[in-house]
Coordinates of C-alpha atoms and ligand atoms in Angstrom, one line a residue:
M1 CA 60.6 25.6 80.8
L2 CA 61.0 28.4 83.3
I3 CA 57.4 29.3 83.8
R4 CA 54.8 26.6 84.3
K5 CA 51.5 26.6 85.9
P6 CA 51.4 24.4 89.0
S7 CA 49.0 22.0 87.2
D8 CA 51.7 21.2 84.7
I9 CA 54.0 19.9 87.2
R10 CA 54.2 16.1 88.2
S11 CA 54.4 15.4 91.9
S12 CA 57.7 13.5 91.4
E13 CA 59.2 16.8 90.4
I14 CA 58.5 18.6 93.6
T15 CA 61.2 17.0 95.8
D16 CA 63.2 20.2 95.8
E17 CA 60.3 22.2 97.0
R18 CA 59.8 19.9 99.9
W19 CA 63.3 20.4 101.2
Y20 CA 63.0 24.2 100.9
L21 CA 59.7 24.0 102.7
G22 CA 61.5 21.8 105.3
R23 CA 64.3 24.3 105.6
R24 CA 61.9 27.2 105.9
E25 CA 59.8 25.4 108.5
F26 CA 63.1 24.7 110.3
F27 CA 64.0 28.3 110.4
R28 CA 60.6 29.3 111.6
L29 CA 61.2 26.9 114.5
A30 CA 64.9 27.9 115.0
G31 CA 64.2 31.6 114.4
G32 CA 64.0 32.6 118.0
L33 CA 67.2 30.8 118.8
L34 CA 69.4 32.2 116.0
I35 CA 71.6 29.1 115.9
P36 CA 74.9 30.0 114.2
G37 CA 75.7 27.4 111.5
A38 CA 72.2 26.3 111.1
A39 CA 71.7 27.3 107.5
G40 CA 74.8 25.5 106.4
A41 CA 74.2 22.4 108.4
L42 CA 70.7 22.1 107.0
A43 CA 71.5 23.1 103.5
G44 CA 74.3 20.2 103.7
A45 CA 71.4 18.0 104.5
C46 CA 69.2 19.0 101.6
S47 CA 69.0 15.5 100.1
D48 CA 67.1 14.4 103.3
A49 CA 63.8 15.8 102.1
S50 CA 61.7 13.1 103.3
S51 CA 61.2 14.4 106.8
A52 CA 59.8 17.6 105.5
A53 CA 57.1 15.9 103.3
G54 CA 53.5 17.0 103.8
L55 CA 54.1 20.6 104.7
S56 CA 51.9 22.9 102.7
D57 CA 52.3 26.1 100.5
G58 CA 55.9 27.3 99.8
G59 CA 54.4 30.7 99.3
G60 CA 52.1 32.6 97.0
G61 CA 51.3 29.9 94.6
Q62 CA 54.4 30.5 92.6
S63 CA 55.8 27.8 90.2
P64 CA 58.4 25.6 91.6
L65 CA 61.9 25.9 89.5
Q66 CA 63.3 22.7 88.3
N67 CA 66.8 21.3 88.4
V68 CA 68.2 23.9 90.7
K69 CA 71.9 23.2 91.6
A70 CA 72.5 23.8 95.1
K71 CA 75.4 26.2 95.4
V72 CA 75.4 27.7 98.8
I73 CA 77.8 30.6 98.9
N74 CA 79.4 32.2 101.8
T75 CA 76.9 32.3 104.7
D76 CA 76.1 30.2 107.7
E77 CA 73.5 32.8 108.9
P78 CA 69.9 31.9 109.3
L79 CA 67.7 32.7 106.2
N80 CA 65.0 35.1 106.3
R81 CA 61.6 33.6 106.1
F82 CA 59.8 33.7 102.8
E83 CA 57.2 35.9 104.6
D84 CA 59.8 38.5 105.4
I85 CA 61.4 38.6 102.0
T86 CA 58.0 39.1 100.2
S87 CA 56.2 41.5 102.5
Y88 CA 58.9 44.1 103.3
N89 CA 60.2 45.3 99.9
N90 CA 61.5 48.4 98.0
F91 CA 59.9 48.5 94.5
Y92 CA 58.9 52.1 94.0
E93 CA 57.0 51.2 91.0
F94 CA 54.3 50.0 93.3
G95 CA 54.6 52.6 96.0
T96 CA 57.1 53.9 98.6
G97 CA 55.7 51.9 101.6
K98 CA 57.5 48.7 102.5
N99 CA 54.3 46.6 102.0
D100 CA 53.1 48.5 98.8
P101 CA 54.9 46.0 96.4
Q102 CA 53.1 43.0 98.0
R103 CA 49.8 44.8 98.1
Y104 CA 49.9 46.1 94.6
G105 CA 52.5 44.0 92.7
G106 CA 49.6 41.6 91.6
S107 CA 48.6 44.0 88.9
L108 CA 52.0 43.4 86.9
K109 CA 51.6 40.9 84.1
T110 CA 55.1 39.1 83.9
S111 CA 54.1 36.6 81.1
P112 CA 55.1 36.8 78.2
W113 CA 58.2 38.6 79.1
T114 CA 61.0 39.8 76.8
V115 CA 64.5 41.0 77.5
K116 CA 66.4 42.9 75.0
I117 CA 70.2 42.7 74.9
D118 CA 71.9 45.2 72.7
G119 CA 74.4 48.0 72.4
L120 CA 78.1 47.3 71.9
C121 CA 77.9 43.6 71.2
N122 CA 78.0 41.3 68.1
K123 CA 74.8 39.4 68.8
P124 CA 72.1 41.8 69.9
A125 CA 68.8 40.0 70.3
S126 CA 65.4 40.1 72.1
Y127 CA 64.7 36.9 74.1
H128 CA 61.7 35.4 75.5
L129 CA 62.5 34.8 79.2
E130 CA 62.2 31.0 78.6
D131 CA 64.9 31.3 75.8
L132 CA 67.3 33.6 77.9
I133 CA 67.3 31.3 81.0
K134 CA 67.3 27.5 80.8
D135 CA 66.2 25.5 83.8
Q136 CA 69.5 23.4 83.6
Q137 CA 71.6 26.5 84.3
L138 CA 69.8 27.5 87.5
E139 CA 71.8 27.7 90.8
E140 CA 70.9 28.6 94.4
R141 CA 72.8 31.5 95.8
I142 CA 72.2 32.4 99.4
Y143 CA 73.3 36.1 99.7
R144 CA 73.0 38.8 102.3
L145 CA 71.1 41.8 100.9
R146 CA 72.0 45.0 102.5
C147 CA 69.7 48.1 101.7
V148 CA 71.3 51.6 101.9
E149 CA 68.6 52.2 104.5
A150 CA 70.5 50.0 106.9
W151 CA 68.3 46.9 107.1
S152 CA 69.3 43.6 105.7
M153 CA 68.2 40.0 105.0
V154 CA 69.5 36.7 104.0
I155 CA 67.9 35.4 100.8
P156 CA 68.1 32.2 98.9
W157 CA 68.0 33.4 95.4
V158 CA 67.7 31.1 92.4
G159 CA 69.3 32.4 89.3
I160 CA 72.3 32.2 86.8
P161 CA 75.5 34.2 86.5
L162 CA 74.9 37.5 84.7
S163 CA 78.2 36.6 82.7
T164 CA 76.4 33.6 81.1
V165 CA 73.9 35.8 79.6
L166 CA 76.2 38.6 78.6
N167 CA 78.9 36.4 77.0
R168 CA 76.1 35.0 74.6
A169 CA 75.8 38.5 73.2
E170 CA 79.5 38.7 72.6
P171 CA 80.3 42.1 74.0
Q172 CA 82.8 44.3 72.0
G173 CA 86.0 45.6 73.4
K174 CA 84.5 49.1 73.4
A175 CA 81.8 48.0 75.9
K176 CA 82.9 49.3 79.4
Y177 CA 79.6 49.3 81.2
V178 CA 76.4 47.4 81.2
A179 CA 73.1 49.4 81.6
F180 CA 69.9 47.9 82.8
T181 CA 66.2 49.1 82.5
T182 CA 63.1 48.1 84.3
L183 CA 59.8 47.7 82.6
F184 CA 57.8 50.9 82.0
R185 CA 54.1 50.2 82.2
P186 CA 52.3 52.8 84.3
G187 CA 49.0 51.0 83.7
E188 CA 50.2 48.1 85.8
M189 CA 52.7 49.9 88.0
P190 CA 51.0 52.6 90.0
G191 CA 54.1 54.2 91.3
Q192 CA 55.0 55.0 87.8
R193 CA 52.1 57.3 87.7
T194 CA 53.8 59.3 90.5
D195 CA 57.2 61.2 90.3
S196 CA 58.8 59.4 93.3
L197 CA 61.5 58.5 90.9
Q198 CA 62.4 59.2 87.3
W199 CA 60.9 56.3 85.2
P200 CA 61.8 53.8 84.0
Y201 CA 64.3 52.7 86.8
V202 CA 67.7 52.2 85.4
E203 CA 70.9 50.9 86.9
G204 CA 74.4 50.1 85.7
L205 CA 77.5 48.1 86.4
R206 CA 81.1 48.4 85.2
M207 CA 81.9 45.4 82.9
D208 CA 84.2 43.6 85.3
E209 CA 81.4 43.9 88.1
A210 CA 78.9 42.6 85.7
M211 CA 81.0 39.6 84.7
H212 CA 82.0 38.8 88.4
P213 CA 80.9 35.3 89.4
L214 CA 78.9 36.6 92.4
T215 CA 76.7 38.7 90.1
I216 CA 73.5 37.0 89.1
L217 CA 70.2 37.4 87.3
A218 CA 67.7 36.0 89.8
V219 CA 64.5 34.4 88.6
G220 CA 63.4 32.8 91.8
L221 CA 63.7 32.5 95.6
Y222 CA 63.1 29.6 97.9
G223 CA 63.0 27.4 94.9
K224 CA 60.2 29.1 93.2
T225 CA 59.7 31.8 90.6
L226 CA 59.9 35.3 92.1
M227 CA 56.9 37.1 93.3
N228 CA 56.2 40.3 91.6
Q229 CA 57.2 42.2 94.7
N230 CA 60.7 40.9 94.5
G231 CA 61.2 41.9 90.9
A232 CA 59.5 39.2 88.8
P233 CA 60.2 37.6 86.4
I234 CA 64.0 38.6 86.4
R235 CA 66.1 41.0 88.4
L236 CA 69.7 41.6 89.2
V237 CA 71.5 40.7 92.5
V238 CA 74.9 42.1 93.3
P239 CA 75.5 41.1 96.9
W240 CA 78.4 43.4 97.8
K241 CA 76.6 46.5 96.7
Y242 CA 73.7 48.4 98.4
G243 CA 70.3 46.8 97.5
F244 CA 69.2 49.5 95.1
K245 CA 71.8 48.3 92.5
G246 CA 69.6 45.2 92.3
I247 CA 67.3 46.4 89.6
K248 CA 63.9 44.6 89.2
S249 CA 61.7 43.4 86.4
I250 CA 64.4 43.9 83.9
V251 CA 63.4 44.5 80.2
Q252 CA 66.7 45.7 78.7
I253 CA 70.4 45.0 79.2
K254 CA 72.7 47.2 77.0
F255 CA 76.5 47.3 76.5
V256 CA 77.6 51.0 76.6
E257 CA 80.9 52.8 76.6
K258 CA 80.2 55.5 79.1
Q259 CA 79.1 55.1 82.7
P260 CA 75.4 54.9 82.5
P261 CA 72.9 57.0 84.7
T262 CA 71.3 55.3 87.6
A263 CA 67.8 55.9 89.1
W264 CA 69.0 56.9 92.6
S265 CA 71.9 59.1 91.3
I266 CA 69.4 60.9 88.9
S267 CA 67.1 61.6 91.9
N268 CA 69.7 62.5 94.4
P269 CA 73.4 62.6 93.2
Q270 CA 74.6 63.8 96.6
E271 CA 73.5 60.7 98.4
Y272 CA 73.8 57.9 95.9
G273 CA 76.8 57.2 93.7
F274 CA 77.4 54.8 90.9
Y275 CA 79.5 52.2 92.6
S276 CA 77.6 52.1 95.9
N277 CA 79.6 49.3 97.4
V278 CA 78.6 48.6 100.9
N279 CA 81.0 50.4 103.3
P280 CA 80.3 50.7 107.0
E281 CA 83.0 53.6 107.2
V282 CA 81.2 55.9 104.7
D283 CA 78.0 57.3 106.2
H284 CA 75.0 58.2 104.2
P285 CA 74.6 62.0 104.5
R286 CA 71.6 61.3 106.7
W287 CA 72.5 58.2 108.7
S288 CA 75.3 55.9 109.9
Q289 CA 76.1 52.8 107.7
A290 CA 78.1 51.2 110.6
R291 CA 75.4 48.9 111.7
E292 CA 72.2 47.3 110.2
K293 CA 69.0 45.9 111.5
R294 CA 68.9 42.2 110.2
L295 CA 65.1 41.8 109.7
P296 CA 62.8 40.9 111.4
S297 CA 64.8 42.5 114.3
L298 CA 63.8 46.1 115.0
F299 CA 67.3 47.0 116.2
A300 CA 70.5 47.8 114.3
T301 CA 72.7 45.5 116.2
Y302 CA 74.4 43.8 113.4
K303 CA 77.8 45.2 112.3
T304 CA 77.9 46.0 108.6
Q305 CA 80.8 44.5 106.8
M306 CA 83.0 46.0 104.2
F307 CA 81.6 45.0 100.8
N308 CA 78.9 43.3 102.8
G309 CA 81.2 40.5 103.6
Y310 CA 82.3 39.6 100.1
G311 CA 85.6 41.7 100.1
D312 CA 87.8 38.5 99.7
Q313 CA 86.1 38.1 96.3
V314 CA 85.5 41.5 95.0
A315 CA 88.0 44.1 96.7
S316 CA 90.7 43.6 94.1
M317 CA 88.3 45.2 91.5
Y318 CA 88.6 48.5 93.3
A319 CA 92.3 48.6 94.0
G320 CA 93.5 52.1 93.7
M321 CA 90.1 53.7 94.1
D322 CA 89.5 55.8 97.2
L323 CA 86.8 53.8 99.0
K324 CA 86.1 56.7 101.4
R325 CA 84.6 58.7 98.7
N326 CA 81.1 58.2 97.6
Y327 CA 82.0 55.9 94.8
Ligands
LIG1 N1 62.9 48.6 89.5 C1 63.2 48.7 90.8 N2 64.2 47.9 91.2 C2 64.5 48.1 92.6 C3 64.0 48.9 93.4 C4 62.9 49.9 93.0 O1 62.3 50.7 93.5 N3 62.6 49.6 91.5 N4 64.4 49.1 94.8 C5 65.7 48.7 95.1 C6 66.0 48.5 96.5 S1 66.3 50.0 97.3 C7 66.3 47.3 97.1 S2 66.9 47.5 98.8 C8 66.0 46.2 96.5 C9 65.1 45.3 97.4 O2 64.8 44.1 96.9 P1 63.8 43.1 97.6 O3 62.5 44.0 97.8 O4 63.6 41.9 96.6 O5 64.4 42.7 98.9 O6 65.5 46.3 95.2 C10 66.0 47.3 94.4 N5 65.6 47.2 93.1
LIG2 MO1 67.5 49.6 99.2

């Protein structure tokens, strides 16, 4: 059961939460020192939860997720604090200010939640969130998130490979792309009553990108269900692409033959392409992409890496493509 009220949860089930809290507390303490290797070292010690017992509030009253398999991937960088990850957001459905999603996100009702999977597949269906994603499948994935605006964070997501969900629908050979759609509910999403973007927000991936093992559907972070500002109850995370590919609050996943439109390329095709792989050598028309500010730092001192540092795992998908063009 993915979504449970805190009152349904027995105390014996919250061990995982305690080690998250412990790690979070650790990074608060270590934050000023920026110890390289600290995240990996501490993640490795995750079974030693007892020292962290007694710390309060993992954040926002979210429900702890059960049975999350630790699967720390590809970073020894310090995690961003829960507070950073949940207060500095892009989610234009709630406004364009970085704090608007936290401030106004509470109006969104995320339960019950249905995700429709359809298009070119043998088993189209609408799923209740709890039926789409089972606790036993959840994994932790610690990924860098690089926004096209040249800021970044390191976030401990909880989710499942997108491929697991897609394969259940049995995509047909004709399916070349996957198209995603965010909820359209202007009554609960004040930004949708403005024209800051064309609504609903849409995104897409080529089939091989969608099936890539690094691509996940996230339902939590720091071991708890997602806060609304981060795209509750379910959002996409594609760590080698700019953050806007990570569409939030998904209600539809559709297999299609043609490259689908994407929210940012609809609004500004000169500046935002379909592929949008992180690339320090291709500047945004209005700013450099060579460096990024790793929040909460105010300075762009961190060198942006090709494919956001995941090139060894993803570069082969783009062999033969001209990466200098705005793909
Ligand atoms: N539906 C929707 N999804 C969205 C956005 C949005 O405005 N609406 N913003 C994107 C951008 S630009 C980024 S950088 C990430 C930010 O995710 P975070 O707020 O969880 O860090 O979400 C992406 N997903
Ligand atoms: Mo972004």
